[in-house]
Amino acid sequence: MEPVLLRARGVPNSRHIDTYLAAGGYEGLKKALTMDPEAVTKEVLDSELRGRGGAGFPTGRKWTFVPKEHPGPKYLICNADESEPGTFKDREIIEYDPHLLIEGIAIASYAIRANTAYIYIRGEFVRWARILETAIAEARQRDILGASVMGSNYRLDVWVHRGAGAYICGEETSLIESLEGKRGFPRLKPPFPAVVGVFGKPTVVNNVETLACVPSILTRGAAWFASIGRPRNTGPKLYCVSGHVRRPGVYELPMGVTFREIIEEHCGGIRDGHTLKAFFPGGSSAPVMTPDQIDVKADFDACAEAGSMLGSGGVIVLDDSVDMVEAAANLAHFYAHESCGQCTPCREGSDWAMDILDRILEGHGRPEDPATLLRICQYASQGMTICPLGDAFALPISSIVKKFPYEFERHIAAATPRPPKKLPVLPWAGPRPGFDGQ
Amino acid sequence: MRTVAIHAVPEEQLTHVTFDATMEERISELLTHYPTRRAALLPVLWLCQERYGWIAPGVIEAVAARLGESPAFVQGVVTFYTMFYTSPPARYVLQVCKTLSCAVCGGRELLEHLKARLGIDLGERTQDGTFQLIGVQCLGACGSAPVIQINDDYYENLTIEQLDALVDELSQGKEA
Ligand SMILES: Cc1cc2nc3c(=O)[nH]c(=O)nc-3n(C[C@H](O)[C@H](O)[C@H](O)COP(=O)(O)O)c2cc1C
Ligand code: FES
């Protein structure tokens, strides 16, 4: 497949607006501006584009949830938080083709009749925030953004907003709170952001890759987009492969290639002398998969059927050198650190799971530990929390416990009881009359 | 690449912060991006961290006053996010990614090496205030593990030798 999203990778000076325009850039926006916003949404609906941020929600459908008759402002937010472990695709788009993203943002904003769009980018991505700011300035200067978008009477301002280090701010309602200048505590849904979003106004939140798909849907048509992949799982997809493969990186492939093709053909297989042990198909929050599942298609429905999820498309590959208990502990540390702390099952559960896993690794595992871990995970998921971070921590950890029980058994069989902790002694403050009778 | 050193303004000089004309201008510009003043809080805090190197209590008060918030509210926001420094950072903050892809692809070894070489543990800084070592979660660059962020810059696919050379350069006062 010829690249669509990574078309500019390797092209000299690819970030510059002239390079983008020369390659047919902003034609999709030009076309959209001649159409009704509803017709633009219809085109995206027909393409069957599904969100690339993690949940795979149909993008066109999300846009239709924005109340058309709403009198006040509406907002589009581009989610460039890219914080799911194993995910590094949005950065690739911004690095090589920031105008592709800006064009997608402009088309989406037009479709939902928003006059302001924000790009919420993770705080660590200083370089990429600057790239975006430069590209936005170029687009403004050419009247592609601003008071009169490409000469039409449609006005659009795009602002870059930097986060400041919080995984949770990738979750859309937490992102919205953060954008409003608050701590990133997720909101209860409903109401959904499409109805009550940022500043209390209808808001659509879409991932960078999702929005980067939109320009070519406009120029080449929904049917072309839907012809890639299979029904409900369409379009080009960025797979980010990390871990123990020979050639890790971002690969643009038609949706629905198998994990075998990704790992063995494109990434050159597992590094020398080792074999595949496990892989996370869609970021660390997806249930882990095993080598017997390598022929599963890397698309939304096939991953769901296989008991996992395509998530963000971050494929983390682990070979036989990895101790899966250590992998689980590593992830538990991540989620315990990143839980926002609002909901008890997630806040306490992730800490508790982390403590148990650390204790097993220190050689003090107990026979009941795997069952305890599963119980903690059960109570942190299934809608027990305000946002899905509870599931995000529970699913990978419980899947590791279930799929690699023998690794836990091995640690636990060799374990010794943990020596009792020395409790801190309060400093002696002298006699306490009337209390201890002295 | 030139990694710019952080110059943290000492706390004594940040007890009563007044924003100068350049800062005022930038803050006013930021306020035009949003329908509420509060929404400019994160960008204004970033501006302050760029300017003063960290978010001192005096900075919190000045930001709160400028945006019409209480210092307690601003403090709450500052402490929610990991990237705002609430104490003066060293000149170079070495942020080593500890998450899975990096951990299994050499990140753990890099971290151990740095600890041994600098003689400090995670969260500590060297005596001369040149380096500070912190462990961070996934930096979103896992395909080029192991990854270290130094101040604003990413260093990817790092070997121990490259890291050593980098630390040498930075400690000699050169900006890499
Ligand atoms: C804990 C958590 C973290 C998330 N992190 C991200 C992220 O970094 N980037 C992203 O685009 N979506 C992330 N999401 C998904 C968003 O909530 C939201 O579904 C997505 O941005 C919608 O865009 P899409 O419809 O284009 O996929 C996260 C969700 C959860 C629950
Ligand atoms: S795991 Fe280190 S950058 Fe993602």
PDB file of N, CA, C and O and ligand atoms in Angstrom, chain A residues 83-88 122 242 316 330, chain B residues 96-104 136-148 154, ligand 2:
ATOM      1  N   SER A  83       0.041   9.141  25.345  1.00  0.00           N
ATOM      2  CA  SER A  83       0.659   8.722  26.600  1.00  0.00           C
ATOM      3  C   SER A  83       0.513   7.237  26.881  1.00  0.00           C
ATOM      4  O   SER A  83       1.034   6.739  27.860  1.00  0.00           O
ATOM      5  N   GLU A  84      -0.181   6.524  26.019  1.00  0.00           N
ATOM      6  CA  GLU A  84      -0.345   5.087  26.234  1.00  0.00           C
ATOM      7  C   GLU A  84       0.999   4.386  25.992  1.00  0.00           C
ATOM      8  O   GLU A  84       1.572   4.517  24.912  1.00  0.00           O
ATOM      9  N   PRO A  85       1.524   3.660  26.997  1.00  0.00           N
ATOM     10  CA  PRO A  85       2.815   2.999  26.769  1.00  0.00           C
ATOM     11  C   PRO A  85       2.793   2.131  25.507  1.00  0.00           C
ATOM     12  O   PRO A  85       1.842   1.398  25.261  1.00  0.00           O
ATOM     13  N   GLY A  86       3.832   2.251  24.714  1.00  0.00           N
ATOM     14  CA  GLY A  86       3.921   1.498  23.468  1.00  0.00           C
ATOM     15  C   GLY A  86       3.430   2.277  22.271  1.00  0.00           C
ATOM     16  O   GLY A  86       3.454   1.776  21.147  1.00  0.00           O
ATOM     17  N   THR A  87       2.994   3.516  22.473  1.00  0.00           N
ATOM     18  CA  THR A  87       2.408   4.290  21.380  1.00  0.00           C
ATOM     19  C   THR A  87       3.291   5.481  21.027  1.00  0.00           C
ATOM     20  O   THR A  87       3.665   6.264  21.905  1.00  0.00           O
ATOM     21  N   PHE A  88       3.643   5.608  19.758  1.00  0.00           N
ATOM     22  CA  PHE A  88       4.516   6.722  19.346  1.00  0.00           C
ATOM     23  C   PHE A  88       4.269   7.067  17.886  1.00  0.00           C
ATOM     24  O   PHE A  88       5.182   7.321  17.125  1.00  0.00           O
ATOM     25  N   ARG A 122       1.116  16.378  24.800  1.00  0.00           N
ATOM     26  CA  ARG A 122       1.761  16.064  26.084  1.00  0.00           C
ATOM     27  C   ARG A 122       2.936  17.004  26.341  1.00  0.00           C
ATOM     28  O   ARG A 122       3.651  17.390  25.409  1.00  0.00           O
ATOM     29  N   SER A 242       7.333  -1.892  19.309  1.00  0.00           N
ATOM     30  CA  SER A 242       8.484  -1.693  20.183  1.00  0.00           C
ATOM     31  C   SER A 242       8.796  -2.999  20.883  1.00  0.00           C
ATOM     32  O   SER A 242       8.041  -3.963  20.789  1.00  0.00           O
ATOM     33  N   ILE A 316       3.584  -4.049  21.616  1.00  0.00           N
ATOM     34  CA  ILE A 316       4.771  -4.229  22.455  1.00  0.00           C
ATOM     35  C   ILE A 316       5.136  -5.704  22.420  1.00  0.00           C
ATOM     36  O   ILE A 316       4.344  -6.555  22.824  1.00  0.00           O
ATOM     37  N   ASN A 330       6.149  -3.997  36.259  1.00  0.00           N
ATOM     38  CA  ASN A 330       6.495  -2.745  35.573  1.00  0.00           C
ATOM     39  C   ASN A 330       5.231  -1.951  35.234  1.00  0.00           C
ATOM     40  O   ASN A 330       5.148  -0.750  35.493  1.00  0.00           O
TER      41      ASN A 330
ATOM     42  N   VAL B  96      14.925   9.456  32.860  1.00  0.00           N
ATOM     43  CA  VAL B  96      15.088   8.140  32.245  1.00  0.00           C
ATOM     44  C   VAL B  96      13.752   7.419  32.211  1.00  0.00           C
ATOM     45  O   VAL B  96      13.085   7.291  33.236  1.00  0.00           O
ATOM     46  N   CYS B  97      13.366   6.952  31.029  1.00  0.00           N
ATOM     47  CA  CYS B  97      12.099   6.234  30.911  1.00  0.00           C
ATOM     48  C   CYS B  97      12.221   4.849  31.533  1.00  0.00           C
ATOM     49  O   CYS B  97      13.136   4.097  31.228  1.00  0.00           O
ATOM     50  N   LYS B  98      11.275   4.543  32.426  1.00  0.00           N
ATOM     51  CA  LYS B  98      11.310   3.274  33.157  1.00  0.00           C
ATOM     52  C   LYS B  98      10.279   2.277  32.647  1.00  0.00           C
ATOM     53  O   LYS B  98      10.186   1.169  33.138  1.00  0.00           O
ATOM     54  N   THR B  99       9.431   2.686  31.701  1.00  0.00           N
ATOM     55  CA  THR B  99       8.291   1.845  31.323  1.00  0.00           C
ATOM     56  C   THR B  99       8.722   0.676  30.435  1.00  0.00           C
ATOM     57  O   THR B  99       9.834   0.648  29.927  1.00  0.00           O
ATOM     58  N   LEU B 100       7.783  -0.245  30.241  1.00  0.00           N
ATOM     59  CA  LEU B 100       8.089  -1.590  29.742  1.00  0.00           C
ATOM     60  C   LEU B 100       9.028  -1.665  28.537  1.00  0.00           C
ATOM     61  O   LEU B 100      10.064  -2.321  28.602  1.00  0.00           O
ATOM     62  N   SER B 101       8.693  -0.995  27.412  1.00  0.00           N
ATOM     63  CA  SER B 101       9.502  -1.178  26.212  1.00  0.00           C
ATOM     64  C   SER B 101      10.937  -0.723  26.460  1.00  0.00           C
ATOM     65  O   SER B 101      11.891  -1.360  26.007  1.00  0.00           O
ATOM     66  N   CYS B 102      11.093   0.384  27.157  1.00  0.00           N
ATOM     67  CA  CYS B 102      12.440   0.856  27.467  1.00  0.00           C
ATOM     68  C   CYS B 102      13.113  -0.082  28.456  1.00  0.00           C
ATOM     69  O   CYS B 102      14.280  -0.442  28.295  1.00  0.00           O
ATOM     70  N   ALA B 103      12.375  -0.491  29.479  1.00  0.00           N
ATOM     71  CA  ALA B 103      12.956  -1.328  30.527  1.00  0.00           C
ATOM     72  C   ALA B 103      13.565  -2.597  29.942  1.00  0.00           C
ATOM     73  O   ALA B 103      14.659  -3.001  30.338  1.00  0.00           O
ATOM     74  N   VAL B 104      12.859  -3.216  28.969  1.00  0.00           N
ATOM     75  CA  VAL B 104      13.377  -4.479  28.435  1.00  0.00           C
ATOM     76  C   VAL B 104      14.367  -4.269  27.289  1.00  0.00           C
ATOM     77  O   VAL B 104      14.951  -5.224  26.795  1.00  0.00           O
ATOM     78  N   VAL B 136      11.059   8.446  34.787  1.00  0.00           N
ATOM     79  CA  VAL B 136       9.775   8.924  34.278  1.00  0.00           C
ATOM     80  C   VAL B 136       9.041   7.773  33.611  1.00  0.00           C
ATOM     81  O   VAL B 136       9.622   6.723  33.343  1.00  0.00           O
ATOM     82  N   GLN B 137       7.763   7.976  33.371  1.00  0.00           N
ATOM     83  CA  GLN B 137       6.974   6.962  32.684  1.00  0.00           C
ATOM     84  C   GLN B 137       7.023   7.235  31.181  1.00  0.00           C
ATOM     85  O   GLN B 137       7.416   8.317  30.750  1.00  0.00           O
ATOM     86  N   CYS B 138       6.598   6.229  30.422  1.00  0.00           N
ATOM     87  CA  CYS B 138       6.693   6.210  28.957  1.00  0.00           C
ATOM     88  C   CYS B 138       6.690   7.604  28.324  1.00  0.00           C
ATOM     89  O   CYS B 138       5.784   8.395  28.510  1.00  0.00           O
ATOM     90  N   LEU B 139       7.722   7.873  27.525  1.00  0.00           N
ATOM     91  CA  LEU B 139       7.874   9.184  26.896  1.00  0.00           C
ATOM     92  C   LEU B 139       7.262   9.227  25.498  1.00  0.00           C
ATOM     93  O   LEU B 139       7.376  10.222  24.796  1.00  0.00           O
ATOM     94  N   GLY B 140       6.632   8.136  25.079  1.00  0.00           N
ATOM     95  CA  GLY B 140       5.997   8.133  23.760  1.00  0.00           C
ATOM     96  C   GLY B 140       7.013   8.057  22.641  1.00  0.00           C
ATOM     97  O   GLY B 140       6.856   8.693  21.601  1.00  0.00           O
ATOM     98  N   ALA B 141       8.080   7.305  22.863  1.00  0.00           N
ATOM     99  CA  ALA B 141       9.099   7.139  21.835  1.00  0.00           C
ATOM    100  C   ALA B 141       9.657   5.722  21.917  1.00  0.00           C
ATOM    101  O   ALA B 141      10.830   5.490  21.648  1.00  0.00           O
ATOM    102  N   CYS B 142       8.798   4.770  22.287  1.00  0.00           N
ATOM    103  CA  CYS B 142       9.224   3.423  22.653  1.00  0.00           C
ATOM    104  C   CYS B 142       9.930   2.681  21.529  1.00  0.00           C
ATOM    105  O   CYS B 142      10.687   1.753  21.780  1.00  0.00           O
ATOM    106  N   GLY B 143       9.682   3.072  20.277  1.00  0.00           N
ATOM    107  CA  GLY B 143      10.310   2.394  19.148  1.00  0.00           C
ATOM    108  C   GLY B 143      11.797   2.655  19.103  1.00  0.00           C
ATOM    109  O   GLY B 143      12.547   1.935  18.443  1.00  0.00           O
ATOM    110  N   SER B 144      12.249   3.701  19.781  1.00  0.00           N
ATOM    111  CA  SER B 144      13.681   3.982  19.811  1.00  0.00           C
ATOM    112  C   SER B 144      14.208   3.867  21.232  1.00  0.00           C
ATOM    113  O   SER B 144      15.004   4.667  21.684  1.00  0.00           O
ATOM    114  N   ALA B 145      13.716   2.846  21.933  1.00  0.00           N
ATOM    115  CA  ALA B 145      14.164   2.582  23.303  1.00  0.00           C
ATOM    116  C   ALA B 145      15.645   2.196  23.292  1.00  0.00           C
ATOM    117  O   ALA B 145      16.104   1.618  22.310  1.00  0.00           O
ATOM    118  N   PRO B 146      16.383   2.490  24.351  1.00  0.00           N
ATOM    119  CA  PRO B 146      15.962   3.240  25.528  1.00  0.00           C
ATOM    120  C   PRO B 146      15.987   4.754  25.298  1.00  0.00           C
ATOM    121  O   PRO B 146      16.793   5.243  24.523  1.00  0.00           O
ATOM    122  N   VAL B 147      15.086   5.441  25.973  1.00  0.00           N
ATOM    123  CA  VAL B 147      14.910   6.869  25.754  1.00  0.00           C
ATOM    124  C   VAL B 147      15.187   7.643  27.040  1.00  0.00           C
ATOM    125  O   VAL B 147      14.777   7.227  28.126  1.00  0.00           O
ATOM    126  N   ILE B 148      15.900   8.755  26.891  1.00  0.00           N
ATOM    127  CA  ILE B 148      16.132   9.660  28.013  1.00  0.00           C
ATOM    128  C   ILE B 148      15.777  11.058  27.547  1.00  0.00           C
ATOM    129  O   ILE B 148      16.132  11.453  26.426  1.00  0.00           O
ATOM    130  N   TYR B 154      14.797  15.095  23.645  1.00  0.00           N
ATOM    131  CA  TYR B 154      14.777  13.637  23.648  1.00  0.00           C
ATOM    132  C   TYR B 154      16.119  13.104  23.142  1.00  0.00           C
ATOM    133  O   TYR B 154      16.666  13.602  22.160  1.00  0.00           O
TER     134      TYR B 154
HETATM  135  S1  FES C   2       8.471   2.852  27.128  1.00  0.00           S
HETATM  136 FE1  FES C   2      10.054   4.302  27.127  1.00  0.00          FE
HETATM  137  S2  FES C   2       9.344   5.714  25.680  1.00  0.00           S
HETATM  138 FE2  FES C   2       7.687   4.355  25.817  1.00  0.00          FE
END
